[in-house]
Amino acid sequence: MKEKLLRIWRWWRRPSRLALGTLLIAGFAGGIIFWGGFNTAMEMTNREQFCIGCHEMRNNVYQEYMQTVHYNNRSGVRATCPDCHVPHEWGPKMLRKLQASKEVYAKIFGLIDTPKKFEEHRIELARNEWRRMQNNNSQECRNCHNFDYMDFTAQKTVAAKMHSKAIEEGKTCIDCHKGIAHHLPDMKEQPNGF
C-alpha cells in the first residue's frame, strides 16, 4: 500500500507536457462550477420564501407587508422582500449580503425572536434600513418608481407638488415614504421628510 502511494505521489509531481493544459482546463472548469454554485446560492437567498423562512419575519413584518399595495394591488405587480431590501447590481448585492450577517446573528441569538423583542428593536432596525436607502438614493425603489418616468399630470396635486419639490431639493424616496410597506416604529424622535 505504501509503495502504491509513493508511485502515485511521484507520478503526480513529475512534470509532463500535459500538466499545464490539464491544470488550466481543470482550473477553468472548477471556476465555472464554483461560480455557478455561488451564484445559485445567492439567488436562492434572494427569494421571498427564504426571507419569510424565519418566524421573526413571517410573523412580524411579512404580515404587515401583506396589507400594503406592494403585496396586493389592481395591476397585479408585486414587490417582494428582495425587491426592496437587496440591490439588483452584483457588487452592492454582495455588500448587502455581508451586512445581512448581522440579521443572521440576531436570528441565531434570539434578539428579535418574539413580537415583543421585535418591537423593542423596531426603531433601530428601521433606522438602519432608512440609512441604507438614503445612502444608495433609494435605488431599490427607483428600480420601479423613477422620477424621470413619472407623469406628474396623472398624479394627485399634492403628490405631484411633493415629487417636484423632492427633485428640486435632491430628496430620495425614503425621506418621505417611511412606513410604505411596514408599520412605523415610534416616530417621536424621527424628523419628517419635509
Rosetta silent file (secondary structure, phi, psi, omega in degrees, C-alpha in Angstrom):
SEQUENCE: MKEKLLRIWRWWRRPSRLALGTLLIAGFAGGIIFWGGFNTAMEMTNREQFCIGCHEMRNNVYQEYMQTVHYNNRSGVRATCPDCHVPHEWGPKMLRKLQASKEVYAKIFGLIDTPKKFEEHRIELARNEWRRMQNNNSQECRNCHNFDYMDFTAQKTVAAKMHSKAIEEGKTCIDCHKGIAHHLPDMKEQPNGF
SCORE:     score description
SCORE:     0.000 S_00000001
   1 L     0.000  -44.211 -179.936    0.000    0.000    0.000 S_00000001
   2 H   -61.860  -41.334 -179.958    2.828    2.377    0.946 S_00000001
   3 H   -64.471  -38.749  179.215    4.605    1.640   -2.324 S_00000001
   4 H   -65.089  -41.954  178.000    1.445    2.340   -4.323 S_00000001
   5 H   -64.496  -41.099  177.706    1.005    5.728   -2.620 S_00000001
   6 H   -63.361  -39.657  178.824    4.633    6.637   -3.334 S_00000001
   7 H   -63.662  -42.862  178.453    4.186    5.712   -7.026 S_00000001
   8 H   -64.683  -41.610 -179.912    1.072    7.934   -7.264 S_00000001
   9 H   -62.873  -45.068  178.881    2.903   10.764   -5.496 S_00000001
  10 H   -63.738  -42.456  178.175    5.887   10.552   -7.887 S_00000001
  11 H   -61.597  -40.537 -177.107    3.596   10.463  -10.916 S_00000001
  12 H   -67.448  -37.262 -177.016    1.700   13.474   -9.621 S_00000001
  13 H   -82.502  -19.576 -176.440    4.873   15.501   -9.000 S_00000001
  14 L   -73.910  124.604  178.586    6.578   14.625  -12.305 S_00000001
  15 L   -69.064  147.249  175.737    6.130   17.396  -14.874 S_00000001
  16 L  -140.164  171.271 -179.964    4.677   16.432  -18.205 S_00000001
  17 L   -68.111  -26.655 -177.189    3.708   18.177  -21.408 S_00000001
  18 L   -89.005   -8.797 -173.243    0.030   17.893  -20.495 S_00000001
  19 H   -59.082  -50.113 -177.210    0.397   19.242  -16.941 S_00000001
  20 H   -65.468  -44.576  178.139   -0.115   22.931  -17.706 S_00000001
  21 H   -62.210  -43.716  178.501   -3.011   22.310  -20.096 S_00000001
  22 H   -62.564  -43.040  179.664   -4.659   19.932  -17.667 S_00000001
  23 H   -62.134  -43.902  179.324   -4.197   22.412  -14.844 S_00000001
  24 H   -64.448  -45.214 -179.508   -5.708   25.246  -16.905 S_00000001
  25 H   -64.705  -45.458  179.562   -8.689   23.170  -18.043 S_00000001
  26 H   -63.668  -40.862  178.626   -9.327   21.819  -14.545 S_00000001
  27 H   -64.356  -42.713  178.892   -8.989   25.322  -13.067 S_00000001
  28 H   -63.643  -47.078  179.427  -11.355   26.790  -15.651 S_00000001
  29 H   -63.535  -42.685  178.243  -13.942   24.034  -15.121 S_00000001
  30 H   -62.363  -39.630  178.353  -13.602   24.322  -11.334 S_00000001
  31 H   -63.023  -42.471  178.709  -14.063   28.090  -11.556 S_00000001
  32 H   -64.374  -43.761  179.577  -17.243   27.721  -13.599 S_00000001
  33 H   -63.902  -44.726  178.403  -18.632   25.144  -11.187 S_00000001
  34 H   -61.248  -48.881 -178.602  -17.749   27.313   -8.155 S_00000001
  35 H   -61.470  -43.298  178.896  -19.226   30.457   -9.745 S_00000001
  36 H   -62.345  -43.642  178.334  -22.394   28.640  -10.763 S_00000001
  37 H   -65.856  -42.383  179.320  -22.843   27.186   -7.290 S_00000001
  38 H   -63.186  -47.284 -179.305  -22.102   30.507   -5.600 S_00000001
  39 H   -64.298  -40.145  177.821  -24.470   32.424   -7.865 S_00000001
  40 H   -62.411  -42.965  178.618  -27.207   29.817   -7.410 S_00000001
  41 H   -62.847  -42.052  178.978  -26.847   30.027   -3.625 S_00000001
  42 H   -63.435  -41.634  179.930  -27.048   33.835   -3.740 S_00000001
  43 H   -68.688  -32.588  177.223  -30.172   33.726   -5.890 S_00000001
  44 H   -64.925  -32.167  178.389  -31.794   31.181   -3.563 S_00000001
  45 L   -82.793   -0.926  178.115  -31.337   33.675   -0.709 S_00000001
  46 L  -104.575   33.092  179.385  -32.997   36.363   -2.853 S_00000001
  47 L  -119.112  147.085 -179.667  -36.441   34.804   -2.742 S_00000001
  48 H   -57.976  -38.037  179.980  -39.377   35.785   -0.623 S_00000001
  49 H   -61.339  -36.685  176.409  -39.717   32.212    0.656 S_00000001
  50 H   -66.031  -44.062 -177.728  -36.175   32.397    2.029 S_00000001
  51 H   -61.078  -41.609 -176.823  -36.906   35.742    3.713 S_00000001
  52 L   -93.275   11.973  175.159  -40.005   34.502    5.487 S_00000001
  53 L   -66.737  -24.019  176.834  -38.397   31.201    6.410 S_00000001
  54 L   -90.886  133.974 -178.138  -37.630   32.765    9.806 S_00000001
  55 H   -64.387  -24.538  178.170  -40.668   33.144   12.032 S_00000001
  56 H   -59.386  -41.860 -179.803  -39.367   36.597   13.072 S_00000001
  57 H   -79.845  -45.478 -177.325  -40.008   37.871    9.553 S_00000001
  58 H   -60.350  -41.276 -174.717  -43.049   35.724    8.746 S_00000001
  59 H   -89.751  -10.824 -178.309  -44.913   36.671   11.935 S_00000001
  60 H  -113.004  -89.610 -172.849  -43.931   40.337   12.088 S_00000001
  61 H   -68.470  -29.699  179.826  -43.037   42.391    9.030 S_00000001
  62 H   -66.365  -37.953  178.138  -44.408   39.951    6.440 S_00000001
  63 H   -63.383  -37.908  177.299  -47.879   40.192    7.990 S_00000001
  64 H   -67.182  -46.380 -178.302  -47.658   43.995    7.724 S_00000001
  65 H   -59.250  -36.311 -177.912  -46.403   43.863    4.152 S_00000001
  66 L   -65.108  -14.415  179.470  -49.337   41.643    3.099 S_00000001
  67 L   -96.962    7.718 -175.379  -51.695   44.546    3.905 S_00000001
  68 L  -108.343  168.890  178.578  -49.958   47.005    1.555 S_00000001
  69 L   -68.918  -20.183  177.474  -50.205   47.959   -2.088 S_00000001
  70 L   -72.914  -19.306  179.344  -46.781   46.420   -2.693 S_00000001
  71 L   -94.594  -47.944 -174.369  -48.285   42.983   -1.953 S_00000001
  72 L  -136.512  124.020 -177.574  -51.754   43.198   -3.498 S_00000001
  73 L  -153.764  173.872 -174.856  -52.932   45.838   -5.988 S_00000001
  74 L   -67.611  -25.570 -177.556  -55.102   46.414   -9.043 S_00000001
  75 L   -89.222  -15.558  179.928  -52.263   45.878  -11.536 S_00000001
  76 L    80.372    7.716  177.608  -51.035   42.591  -10.063 S_00000001
  77 L   -87.397  125.398 -177.681  -47.426   43.790   -9.861 S_00000001
  78 L  -118.604  133.096  171.340  -45.847   42.661   -6.596 S_00000001
  79 L   -96.028  120.972 -179.666  -42.645   43.859   -4.982 S_00000001
  80 L   -92.076  173.504 -178.667  -41.207   41.039   -2.896 S_00000001
  81 H   -48.595  -53.325 -178.272  -38.844   41.341    0.093 S_00000001
  82 H   -64.847  -26.535  178.984  -35.639   41.212   -2.017 S_00000001
  83 H   -60.735  -33.900 -177.763  -37.007   43.762   -4.492 S_00000001
  84 H   -99.503  -23.650 -172.413  -36.935   46.381   -1.723 S_00000001
  85 H  -112.685   -4.609  179.878  -34.163   45.134    0.537 S_00000001
  86 L  -132.491  122.510  178.216  -31.496   43.732   -1.821 S_00000001
  87 L   -60.406  153.644  179.477  -29.857   45.751   -4.619 S_00000001
  88 L   -81.276  -33.281 -177.249  -30.001   44.264   -8.105 S_00000001
  89 L   -69.977  146.433 -171.779  -26.398   45.096   -9.064 S_00000001
  90 H   -61.742  -51.177 -177.575  -23.841   42.417   -8.193 S_00000001
  91 H   -59.733  -55.807  177.515  -21.385   44.486   -6.082 S_00000001
  92 H   -60.644  -32.014  177.863  -23.996   46.242   -3.922 S_00000001
  93 H   -64.070  -44.144  179.657  -25.883   42.932   -3.632 S_00000001
  94 H   -65.091  -39.169  177.329  -22.794   41.207   -2.194 S_00000001
  95 H   -62.766  -42.765  179.248  -22.226   44.102    0.218 S_00000001
  96 H   -64.011  -38.878  178.442  -25.863   43.865    1.367 S_00000001
  97 H   -62.998  -39.035  176.880  -25.467   40.101    1.880 S_00000001
  98 H   -65.051  -42.227  178.328  -22.454   40.776    4.110 S_00000001
  99 H   -63.708  -32.337 -178.830  -24.432   43.365    6.072 S_00000001
 100 L   -67.523  -11.892  178.223  -27.242   40.838    6.462 S_00000001
 101 H   -61.850  -26.374  174.720  -24.908   38.689    8.534 S_00000001
 102 H   -64.818  -36.368  179.560  -25.960   40.893   11.483 S_00000001
 103 H   -68.697  -36.318  176.130  -29.526   39.747   10.879 S_00000001
 104 H   -64.904  -41.397  176.634  -28.367   36.129   10.928 S_00000001
 105 H   -58.043  -47.193  179.230  -26.612   36.858   14.240 S_00000001
 106 H   -61.421  -36.790  178.059  -29.873   38.292   15.634 S_00000001
 107 H   -65.804  -49.425 -176.193  -31.713   35.177   14.435 S_00000001
 108 H   -62.365  -42.322 -175.088  -29.214   32.738   15.975 S_00000001
 109 L   -94.839    8.103  172.423  -29.073   34.501   19.337 S_00000001
 110 L    66.565   33.647 -178.299  -32.818   35.243   19.571 S_00000001
 111 L   -72.503  -27.726 -178.764  -32.531   39.041   19.731 S_00000001
 112 L  -133.267   34.737 -171.539  -35.807   39.583   17.859 S_00000001
 113 L   -84.601   -2.403  175.186  -37.486   36.178   18.069 S_00000001
 114 L  -125.889  156.593  177.678  -40.712   37.331   19.747 S_00000001
 115 H   -56.473  -36.919  179.575  -43.104   40.129   18.739 S_00000001
 116 H   -63.971  -48.579  179.134  -42.210   41.982   21.961 S_00000001
 117 H   -62.962  -39.667  179.806  -38.447   41.797   21.277 S_00000001
 118 H   -61.068  -45.882  179.859  -39.038   42.768   17.654 S_00000001
 119 H   -63.021  -35.635  178.365  -40.992   45.878   18.705 S_00000001
 120 H   -63.466  -30.022 -178.283  -38.223   46.831   21.150 S_00000001
 121 H  -103.219    0.328 -173.596  -35.745   46.859   18.233 S_00000001
 122 H   -56.800  -45.804 -177.774  -38.094   48.158   15.524 S_00000001
 123 H   -64.436  -39.630  178.296  -36.816   51.757   15.511 S_00000001
 124 H   -64.778  -44.823  178.600  -33.190   50.588   15.339 S_00000001
 125 H   -63.248  -43.291 -179.773  -33.974   48.150   12.502 S_00000001
 126 H   -64.479  -45.197  179.881  -35.957   50.802   10.638 S_00000001
 127 H   -61.285  -39.192  177.133  -33.230   53.438   11.017 S_00000001
 128 H   -60.459  -43.965 -179.120  -30.639   51.021    9.664 S_00000001
 129 H   -70.321  -41.421  177.968  -32.774   50.367    6.597 S_00000001
 130 H   -61.882  -42.038  179.084  -33.635   54.048    6.100 S_00000001
 131 H   -63.053  -43.152  178.854  -29.942   54.975    6.334 S_00000001
 132 H   -60.826  -43.081 -178.514  -29.047   52.287    3.781 S_00000001
 133 H   -70.781  -35.393  175.563  -31.717   53.548    1.395 S_00000001
 134 H   -65.576  -40.715 -178.904  -30.659   57.184    1.810 S_00000001
 135 H   -65.991  -28.247  179.579  -27.056   56.238    1.124 S_00000001
 136 L  -108.156   20.670  176.929  -27.936   54.494   -2.146 S_00000001
 137 L    57.782   38.118  179.168  -30.518   57.103   -3.250 S_00000001
 138 L    51.120   43.456 -175.469  -33.365   54.610   -2.698 S_00000001
 139 H   -54.283  -41.143 -178.586  -32.089   52.540   -5.610 S_00000001
 140 H   -63.877  -38.092  175.914  -34.423   49.625   -4.902 S_00000001
 141 H   -63.436  -43.566 -174.089  -37.448   51.990   -5.027 S_00000001
 142 H   -71.346  -12.368  173.331  -36.157   53.563   -8.230 S_00000001
 143 L   -63.504  -27.105  177.926  -35.998   50.216   -9.971 S_00000001
 144 L  -114.590  -35.473 -175.883  -39.792   50.598  -10.265 S_00000001
 145 L  -113.974  101.773 -176.342  -40.505   54.253   -9.357 S_00000001
 146 L  -119.085  128.685  179.486  -38.293   56.652  -11.265 S_00000001
 147 H   -53.146  -36.986 -176.704  -38.804   60.448  -11.308 S_00000001
 148 H   -62.048  -25.834 -176.021  -37.773   60.505  -14.987 S_00000001
 149 H  -109.522    5.722  179.156  -40.761   58.358  -15.963 S_00000001
 150 L   -79.638  136.761  174.795  -43.398   59.811  -13.640 S_00000001
 151 L   -98.975   96.001 -176.405  -46.303   61.606  -15.258 S_00000001
 152 H   -62.606  -23.728  179.374  -46.966   64.354  -12.715 S_00000001
 153 H   -71.792  -21.384  179.318  -50.171   65.323  -14.543 S_00000001
 154 H   -90.760   -6.273 -179.981  -51.623   61.881  -13.736 S_00000001
 155 L   -90.832  160.954  172.422  -50.782   62.207  -10.021 S_00000001
 156 L   -61.788  152.743 -175.240  -52.857   63.849   -7.343 S_00000001
 157 H   -55.438  -45.664 -178.811  -51.995   67.544   -6.977 S_00000001
 158 H   -64.276  -43.047 -179.871  -50.262   67.123   -3.615 S_00000001
 159 H   -63.563  -44.596  179.757  -48.197   64.150   -4.833 S_00000001
 160 H   -61.864  -41.614  179.518  -47.115   65.986   -7.996 S_00000001
 161 H   -64.150  -45.750 -178.174  -46.137   69.047   -5.929 S_00000001
 162 H   -68.429  -37.569  177.999  -44.175   66.975   -3.396 S_00000001
 163 H   -67.553  -39.602  176.867  -42.411   64.934   -6.076 S_00000001
 164 H   -62.723  -43.064  178.621  -41.397   68.130   -7.910 S_00000001
 165 H   -64.366  -39.665  178.882  -40.109   69.579   -4.633 S_00000001
 166 H   -61.505  -40.206  178.161  -38.212   66.346   -3.907 S_00000001
 167 H   -63.856  -46.938 -179.586  -36.451   66.596   -7.291 S_00000001
 168 H   -59.926  -40.315 -174.448  -35.517   70.246   -6.652 S_00000001
 169 H   -92.827    1.972  178.539  -34.177   69.503   -3.161 S_00000001
 170 L    68.312   30.549  179.130  -32.403   66.277   -4.092 S_00000001
 171 L   -76.966  159.372  175.717  -34.557   64.170   -1.790 S_00000001
 172 L  -116.651  163.190 -172.497  -34.754   60.420   -2.097 S_00000001
 173 H   -50.027  -45.203 -172.909  -37.847   58.223   -1.774 S_00000001
 174 H   -70.471  -15.108  176.898  -37.238   57.144    1.830 S_00000001
 175 H   -61.735  -32.823 -177.403  -37.102   60.757    3.024 S_00000001
 176 H  -115.299  -26.042 -171.939  -40.900   60.912    2.708 S_00000001
 177 L  -103.655   45.130  174.171  -42.100   57.346    2.231 S_00000001
 178 L   -72.840  144.389  178.058  -41.161   55.688    5.504 S_00000001
 179 L    78.012   18.907 -177.733  -43.633   53.010    6.515 S_00000001
 180 L   -72.322  -27.680 -178.780  -44.780   52.306    2.966 S_00000001
 181 L  -125.507   -5.971 -179.264  -44.608   48.524    3.416 S_00000001
 182 L  -141.624  158.258  176.701  -44.301   48.075    7.181 S_00000001
 183 L   -63.193  143.864  178.048  -45.734   49.636   10.321 S_00000001
 184 L   -78.751  146.251  172.183  -43.799   52.611   11.544 S_00000001
 185 L   -75.902 -177.045  174.287  -41.998   52.470   14.865 S_00000001
 186 L   -61.364  116.834 -171.119  -42.477   55.207   17.466 S_00000001
 187 L  -102.601   13.796 -174.238  -41.547   58.263   15.382 S_00000001
 188 L   -61.450  -27.628  179.982  -41.452   60.995   18.066 S_00000001
 189 L  -102.602    5.104 -176.477  -37.674   61.421   17.659 S_00000001
 190 L  -101.225  124.580  178.906  -37.598   60.892   13.885 S_00000001
 191 L   -68.879  151.611  176.320  -37.634   64.028   11.638 S_00000001
 192 L   -75.634  162.410  179.291  -40.184   64.318    8.815 S_00000001
 193 L   -66.566  -37.145 -178.911  -39.104   64.260    5.176 S_00000001
 194 L  -125.574    0.000    0.000  -40.166   67.860    4.517 S_00000001
